mmCIF file with all atom_site columns, C-alpha atoms in Angstrom:
data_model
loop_
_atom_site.group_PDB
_atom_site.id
_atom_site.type_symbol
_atom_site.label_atom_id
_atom_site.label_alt_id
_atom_site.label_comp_id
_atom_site.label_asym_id
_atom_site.label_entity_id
_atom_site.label_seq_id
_atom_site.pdbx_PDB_ins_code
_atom_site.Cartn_x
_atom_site.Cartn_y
_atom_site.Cartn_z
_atom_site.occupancy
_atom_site.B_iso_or_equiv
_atom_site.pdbx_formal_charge
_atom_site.auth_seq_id
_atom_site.auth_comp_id
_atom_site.auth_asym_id
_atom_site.auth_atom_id
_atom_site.pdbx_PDB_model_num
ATOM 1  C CA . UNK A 1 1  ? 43.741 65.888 59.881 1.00 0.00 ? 1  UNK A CA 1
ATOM 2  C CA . UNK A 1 2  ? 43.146 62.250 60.507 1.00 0.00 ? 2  UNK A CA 1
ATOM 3  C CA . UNK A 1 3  ? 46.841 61.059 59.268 1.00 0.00 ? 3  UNK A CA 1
ATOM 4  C CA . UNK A 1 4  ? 48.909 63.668 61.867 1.00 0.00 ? 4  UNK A CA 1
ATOM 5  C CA . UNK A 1 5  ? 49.702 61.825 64.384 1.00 0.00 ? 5  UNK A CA 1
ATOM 6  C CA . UNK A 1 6  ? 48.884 63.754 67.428 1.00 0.00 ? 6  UNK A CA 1
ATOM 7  C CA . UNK A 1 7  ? 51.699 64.243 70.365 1.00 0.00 ? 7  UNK A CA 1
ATOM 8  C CA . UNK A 1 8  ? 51.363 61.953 73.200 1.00 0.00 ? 8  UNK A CA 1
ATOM 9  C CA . UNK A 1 9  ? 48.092 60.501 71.523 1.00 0.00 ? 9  UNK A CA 1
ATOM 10 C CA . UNK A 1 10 ? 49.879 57.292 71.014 1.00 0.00 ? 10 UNK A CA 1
ATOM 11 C CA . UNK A 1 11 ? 53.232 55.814 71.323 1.00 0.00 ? 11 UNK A CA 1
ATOM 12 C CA . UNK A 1 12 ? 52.817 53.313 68.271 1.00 0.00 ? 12 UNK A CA 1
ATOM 13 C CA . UNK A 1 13 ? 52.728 55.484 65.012 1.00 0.00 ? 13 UNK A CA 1
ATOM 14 C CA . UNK A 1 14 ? 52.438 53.013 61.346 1.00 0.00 ? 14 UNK A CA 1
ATOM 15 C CA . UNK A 1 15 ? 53.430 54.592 58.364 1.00 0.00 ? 15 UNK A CA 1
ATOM 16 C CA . UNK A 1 16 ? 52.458 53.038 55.568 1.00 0.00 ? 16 UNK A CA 1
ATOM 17 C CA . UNK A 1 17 ? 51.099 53.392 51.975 1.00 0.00 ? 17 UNK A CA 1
ATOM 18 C CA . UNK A 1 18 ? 47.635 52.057 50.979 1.00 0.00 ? 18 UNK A CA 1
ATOM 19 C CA . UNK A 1 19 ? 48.610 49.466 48.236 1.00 0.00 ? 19 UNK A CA 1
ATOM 20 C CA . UNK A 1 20 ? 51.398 47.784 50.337 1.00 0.00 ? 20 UNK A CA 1
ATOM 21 C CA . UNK A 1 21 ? 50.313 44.351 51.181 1.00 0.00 ? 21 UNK A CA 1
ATOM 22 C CA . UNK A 1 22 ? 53.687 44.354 54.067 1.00 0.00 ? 22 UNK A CA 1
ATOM 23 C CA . UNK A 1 23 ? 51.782 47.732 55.771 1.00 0.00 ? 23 UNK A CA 1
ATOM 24 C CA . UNK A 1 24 ? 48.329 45.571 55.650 1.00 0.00 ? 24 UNK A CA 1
ATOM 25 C CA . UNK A 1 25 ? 49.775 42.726 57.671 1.00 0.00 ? 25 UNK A CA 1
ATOM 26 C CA . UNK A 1 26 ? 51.257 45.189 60.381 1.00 0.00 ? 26 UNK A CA 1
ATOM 27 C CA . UNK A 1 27 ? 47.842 46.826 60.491 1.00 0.00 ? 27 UNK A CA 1
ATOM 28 C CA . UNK A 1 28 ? 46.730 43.574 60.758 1.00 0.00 ? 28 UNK A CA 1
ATOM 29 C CA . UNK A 1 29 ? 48.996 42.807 63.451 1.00 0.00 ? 29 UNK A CA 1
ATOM 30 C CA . UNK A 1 30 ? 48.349 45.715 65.365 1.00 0.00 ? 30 UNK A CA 1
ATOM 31 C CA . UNK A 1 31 ? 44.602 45.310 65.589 1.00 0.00 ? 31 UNK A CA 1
ATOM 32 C CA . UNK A 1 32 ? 44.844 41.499 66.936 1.00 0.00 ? 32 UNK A CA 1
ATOM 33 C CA . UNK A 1 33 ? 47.271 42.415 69.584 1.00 0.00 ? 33 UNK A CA 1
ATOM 34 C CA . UNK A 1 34 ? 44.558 45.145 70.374 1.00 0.00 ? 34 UNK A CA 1
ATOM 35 C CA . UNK A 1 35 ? 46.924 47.510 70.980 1.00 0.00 ? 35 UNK A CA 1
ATOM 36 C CA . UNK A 1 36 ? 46.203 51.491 70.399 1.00 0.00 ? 36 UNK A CA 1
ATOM 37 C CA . UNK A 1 37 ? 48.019 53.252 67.309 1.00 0.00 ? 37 UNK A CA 1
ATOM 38 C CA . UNK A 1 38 ? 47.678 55.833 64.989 1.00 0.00 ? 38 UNK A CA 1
ATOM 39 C CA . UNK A 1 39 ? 47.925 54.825 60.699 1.00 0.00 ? 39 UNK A CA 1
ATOM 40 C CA . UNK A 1 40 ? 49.950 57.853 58.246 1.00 0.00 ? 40 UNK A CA 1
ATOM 41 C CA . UNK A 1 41 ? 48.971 56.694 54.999 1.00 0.00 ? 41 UNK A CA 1
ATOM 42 C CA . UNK A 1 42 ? 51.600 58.558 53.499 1.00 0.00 ? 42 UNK A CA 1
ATOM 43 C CA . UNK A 1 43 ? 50.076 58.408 49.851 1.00 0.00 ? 43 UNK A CA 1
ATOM 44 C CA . UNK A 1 44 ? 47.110 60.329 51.047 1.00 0.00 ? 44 UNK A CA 1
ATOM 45 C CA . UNK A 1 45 ? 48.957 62.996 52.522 1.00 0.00 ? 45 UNK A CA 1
ATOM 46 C CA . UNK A 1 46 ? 49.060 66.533 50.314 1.00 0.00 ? 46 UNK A CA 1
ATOM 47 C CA . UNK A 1 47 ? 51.348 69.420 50.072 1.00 0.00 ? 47 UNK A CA 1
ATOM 48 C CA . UNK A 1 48 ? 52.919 70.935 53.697 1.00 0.00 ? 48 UNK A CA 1
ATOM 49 C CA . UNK A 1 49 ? 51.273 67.870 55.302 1.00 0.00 ? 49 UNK A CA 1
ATOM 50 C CA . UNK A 1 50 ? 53.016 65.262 52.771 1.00 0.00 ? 50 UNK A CA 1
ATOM 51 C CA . UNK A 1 51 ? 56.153 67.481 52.857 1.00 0.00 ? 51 UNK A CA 1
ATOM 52 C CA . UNK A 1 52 ? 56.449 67.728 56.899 1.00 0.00 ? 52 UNK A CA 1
ATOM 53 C CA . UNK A 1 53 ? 56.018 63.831 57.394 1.00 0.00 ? 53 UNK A CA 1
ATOM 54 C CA . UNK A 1 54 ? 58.328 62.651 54.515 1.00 0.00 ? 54 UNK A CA 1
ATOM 55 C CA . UNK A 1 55 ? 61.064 64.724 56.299 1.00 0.00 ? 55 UNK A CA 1
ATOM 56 C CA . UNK A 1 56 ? 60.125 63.294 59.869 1.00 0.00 ? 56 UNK A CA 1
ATOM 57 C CA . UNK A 1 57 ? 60.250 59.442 57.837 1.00 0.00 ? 57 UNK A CA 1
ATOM 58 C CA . UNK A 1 58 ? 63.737 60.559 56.192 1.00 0.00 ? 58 UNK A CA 1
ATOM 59 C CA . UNK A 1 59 ? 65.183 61.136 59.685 1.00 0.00 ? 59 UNK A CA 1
ATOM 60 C CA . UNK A 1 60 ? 63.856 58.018 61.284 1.00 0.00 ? 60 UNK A CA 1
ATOM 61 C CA . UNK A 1 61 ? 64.195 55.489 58.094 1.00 0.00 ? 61 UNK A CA 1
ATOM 62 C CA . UNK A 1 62 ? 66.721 56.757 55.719 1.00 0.00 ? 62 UNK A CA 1
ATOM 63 C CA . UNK A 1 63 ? 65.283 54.854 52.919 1.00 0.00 ? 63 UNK A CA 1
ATOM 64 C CA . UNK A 1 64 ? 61.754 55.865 52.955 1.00 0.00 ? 64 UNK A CA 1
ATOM 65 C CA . UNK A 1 65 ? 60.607 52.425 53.028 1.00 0.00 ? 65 UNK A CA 1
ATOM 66 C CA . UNK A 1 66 ? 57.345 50.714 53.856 1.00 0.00 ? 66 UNK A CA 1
ATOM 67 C CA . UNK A 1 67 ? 56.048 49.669 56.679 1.00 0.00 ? 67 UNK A CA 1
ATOM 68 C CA . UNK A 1 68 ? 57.918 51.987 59.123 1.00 0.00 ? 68 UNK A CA 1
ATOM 69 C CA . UNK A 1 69 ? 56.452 51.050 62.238 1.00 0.00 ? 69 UNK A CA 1
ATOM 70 C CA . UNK A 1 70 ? 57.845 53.541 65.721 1.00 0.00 ? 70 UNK A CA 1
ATOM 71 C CA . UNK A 1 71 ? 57.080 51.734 68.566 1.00 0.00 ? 71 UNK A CA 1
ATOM 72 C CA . UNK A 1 72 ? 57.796 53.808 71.978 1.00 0.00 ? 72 UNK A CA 1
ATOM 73 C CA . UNK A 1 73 ? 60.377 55.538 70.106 1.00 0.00 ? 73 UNK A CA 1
ATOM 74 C CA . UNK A 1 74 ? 62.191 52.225 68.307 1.00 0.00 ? 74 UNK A CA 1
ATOM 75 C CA . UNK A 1 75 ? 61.810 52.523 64.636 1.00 0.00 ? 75 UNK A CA 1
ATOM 76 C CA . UNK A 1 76 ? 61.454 49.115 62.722 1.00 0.00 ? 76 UNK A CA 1
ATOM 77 C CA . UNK A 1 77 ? 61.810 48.989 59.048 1.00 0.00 ? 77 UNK A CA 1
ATOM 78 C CA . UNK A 1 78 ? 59.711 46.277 57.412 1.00 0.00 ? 78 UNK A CA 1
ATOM 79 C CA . UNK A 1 79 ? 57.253 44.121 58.592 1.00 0.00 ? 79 UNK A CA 1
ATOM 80 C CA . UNK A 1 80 ? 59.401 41.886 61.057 1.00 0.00 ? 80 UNK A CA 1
ATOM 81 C CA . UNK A 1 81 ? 56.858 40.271 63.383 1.00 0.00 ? 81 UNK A CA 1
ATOM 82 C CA . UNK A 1 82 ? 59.317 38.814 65.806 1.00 0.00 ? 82 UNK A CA 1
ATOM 83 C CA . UNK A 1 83 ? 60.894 42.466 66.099 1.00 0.00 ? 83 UNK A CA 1
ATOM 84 C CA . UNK A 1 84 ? 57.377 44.082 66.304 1.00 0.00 ? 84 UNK A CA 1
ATOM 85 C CA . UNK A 1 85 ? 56.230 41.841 69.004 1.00 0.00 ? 85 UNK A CA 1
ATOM 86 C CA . UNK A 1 86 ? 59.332 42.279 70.952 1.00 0.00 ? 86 UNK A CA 1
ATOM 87 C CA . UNK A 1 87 ? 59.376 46.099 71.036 1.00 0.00 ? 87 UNK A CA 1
ATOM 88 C CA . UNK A 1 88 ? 54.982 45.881 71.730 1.00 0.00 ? 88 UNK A CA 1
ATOM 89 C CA . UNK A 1 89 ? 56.069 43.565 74.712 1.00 0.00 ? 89 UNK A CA 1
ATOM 90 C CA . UNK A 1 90 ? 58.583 45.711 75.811 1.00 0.00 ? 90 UNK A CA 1
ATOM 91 C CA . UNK A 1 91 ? 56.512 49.119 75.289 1.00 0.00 ? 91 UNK A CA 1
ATOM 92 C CA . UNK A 1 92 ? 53.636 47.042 77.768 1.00 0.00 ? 92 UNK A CA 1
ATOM 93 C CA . UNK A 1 93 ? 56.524 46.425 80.115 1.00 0.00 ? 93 UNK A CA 1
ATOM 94 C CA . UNK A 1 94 ? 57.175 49.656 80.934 1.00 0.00 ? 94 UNK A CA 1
ATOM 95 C CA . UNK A 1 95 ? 53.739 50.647 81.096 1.00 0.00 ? 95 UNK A CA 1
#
Protein backbone atom coordinates (compact mmCIF):
# COMPACT_ATOMS: atom_id res chain seq x y z
CA UNK A 1 0.00 0.00 0.00
CA UNK A 2 1.42 3.33 -0.93
CA UNK A 3 0.53 5.11 2.62
CA UNK A 4 2.50 2.19 4.95
CA UNK A 5 5.38 3.49 5.59
CA UNK A 6 7.90 0.85 4.98
CA UNK A 7 10.69 -0.02 7.85
CA UNK A 8 13.96 1.53 7.33
CA UNK A 9 12.61 3.01 3.92
CA UNK A 10 12.86 6.40 5.39
CA UNK A 11 13.54 8.08 8.59
CA UNK A 12 11.12 11.16 7.92
CA UNK A 13 7.46 9.78 8.01
CA UNK A 14 4.44 12.97 7.45
CA UNK A 15 1.19 12.21 8.56
CA UNK A 16 -1.19 14.25 7.43
CA UNK A 17 -4.79 14.59 6.08
CA UNK A 18 -5.51 15.78 2.49
CA UNK A 19 -7.58 19.01 3.20
CA UNK A 20 -5.12 20.43 5.83
CA UNK A 21 -3.54 23.46 4.43
CA UNK A 22 -0.68 23.13 7.82
CA UNK A 23 0.19 19.29 6.25
CA UNK A 24 0.51 21.09 2.61
CA UNK A 25 3.14 23.53 3.80
CA UNK A 26 5.25 20.67 5.53
CA UNK A 27 4.94 18.73 2.29
CA UNK A 28 5.92 21.72 0.87
CA UNK A 29 8.75 22.07 3.08
CA UNK A 30 9.95 18.76 2.73
CA UNK A 31 10.21 18.75 -1.04
CA UNK A 32 12.38 22.16 -1.15
CA UNK A 33 14.79 20.91 1.38
CA UNK A 34 14.91 17.83 -1.06
CA UNK A 35 14.99 15.62 1.53
CA UNK A 36 13.52 11.82 1.18
CA UNK A 37 10.14 10.98 3.13
CA UNK A 38 7.29 8.97 3.01
CA UNK A 39 3.34 10.94 3.13
CA UNK A 40 0.30 8.74 5.41
CA UNK A 41 -2.62 10.51 4.30
CA UNK A 42 -4.46 9.29 7.08
CA UNK A 43 -8.00 10.11 5.51
CA UNK A 44 -7.31 7.70 2.75
CA UNK A 45 -6.45 4.95 4.86
CA UNK A 46 -9.40 2.03 5.27
CA UNK A 47 -10.25 -0.50 7.82
CA UNK A 48 -7.04 -2.64 9.56
CA UNK A 49 -4.81 -0.18 7.65
CA UNK A 50 -6.66 3.08 9.11
CA UNK A 51 -7.04 1.21 12.45
CA UNK A 52 -3.15 0.08 12.80
CA UNK A 53 -1.80 3.71 12.01
CA UNK A 54 -4.31 5.72 14.17
CA UNK A 55 -3.00 3.56 17.10
CA UNK A 56 0.79 4.06 16.06
CA UNK A 57 -0.32 8.26 15.81
CA UNK A 58 -2.13 7.88 19.37
CA UNK A 59 1.16 6.67 20.89
CA UNK A 60 3.40 9.21 19.29
CA UNK A 61 0.87 12.41 19.36
CA UNK A 62 -1.70 11.95 21.98
CA UNK A 63 -4.02 14.29 20.34
CA UNK A 64 -4.25 12.97 16.93
CA UNK A 65 -3.42 16.19 15.46
CA UNK A 66 -2.27 17.35 12.06
CA UNK A 67 0.69 17.61 10.69
CA UNK A 68 2.58 14.98 12.79
CA UNK A 69 5.80 15.05 11.27
CA UNK A 70 8.65 11.98 12.92
CA UNK A 71 11.82 13.02 12.01
CA UNK A 72 14.69 10.31 12.95
CA UNK A 73 12.51 9.29 15.67
CA UNK A 74 11.53 13.08 17.15
CA UNK A 75 7.88 13.59 16.76
CA UNK A 76 6.78 17.29 16.07
CA UNK A 77 3.23 18.27 16.38
CA UNK A 78 2.22 21.07 14.02
CA UNK A 79 3.82 22.67 11.38
CA UNK A 80 6.76 24.48 13.33
CA UNK A 81 9.35 25.28 10.67
CA UNK A 82 12.07 26.38 13.00
CA UNK A 83 11.56 22.92 14.91
CA UNK A 84 11.35 20.98 11.57
CA UNK A 85 14.47 22.44 10.24
CA UNK A 86 16.31 21.86 13.38
CA UNK A 87 15.53 18.14 13.79
CA UNK A 88 16.20 17.79 9.40
CA UNK A 89 19.64 19.46 10.29
CA UNK A 90 20.26 17.37 13.00
CA UNK A 91 18.96 13.99 11.26
CA UNK A 92 21.80 15.17 8.22
CA UNK A 93 24.26 15.51 11.06
CA UNK A 94 24.34 12.26 12.02
CA UNK A 95 24.23 10.94 8.69
Amino acid sequence: MPNRPETGSTSIILYALQTCSHCKDAKKMLQERRVPFHTVYVDMLVGDERNDTMRRLKRINPSISFPTLVVGGKTIVGFKRKEIEAALDGLRDRL
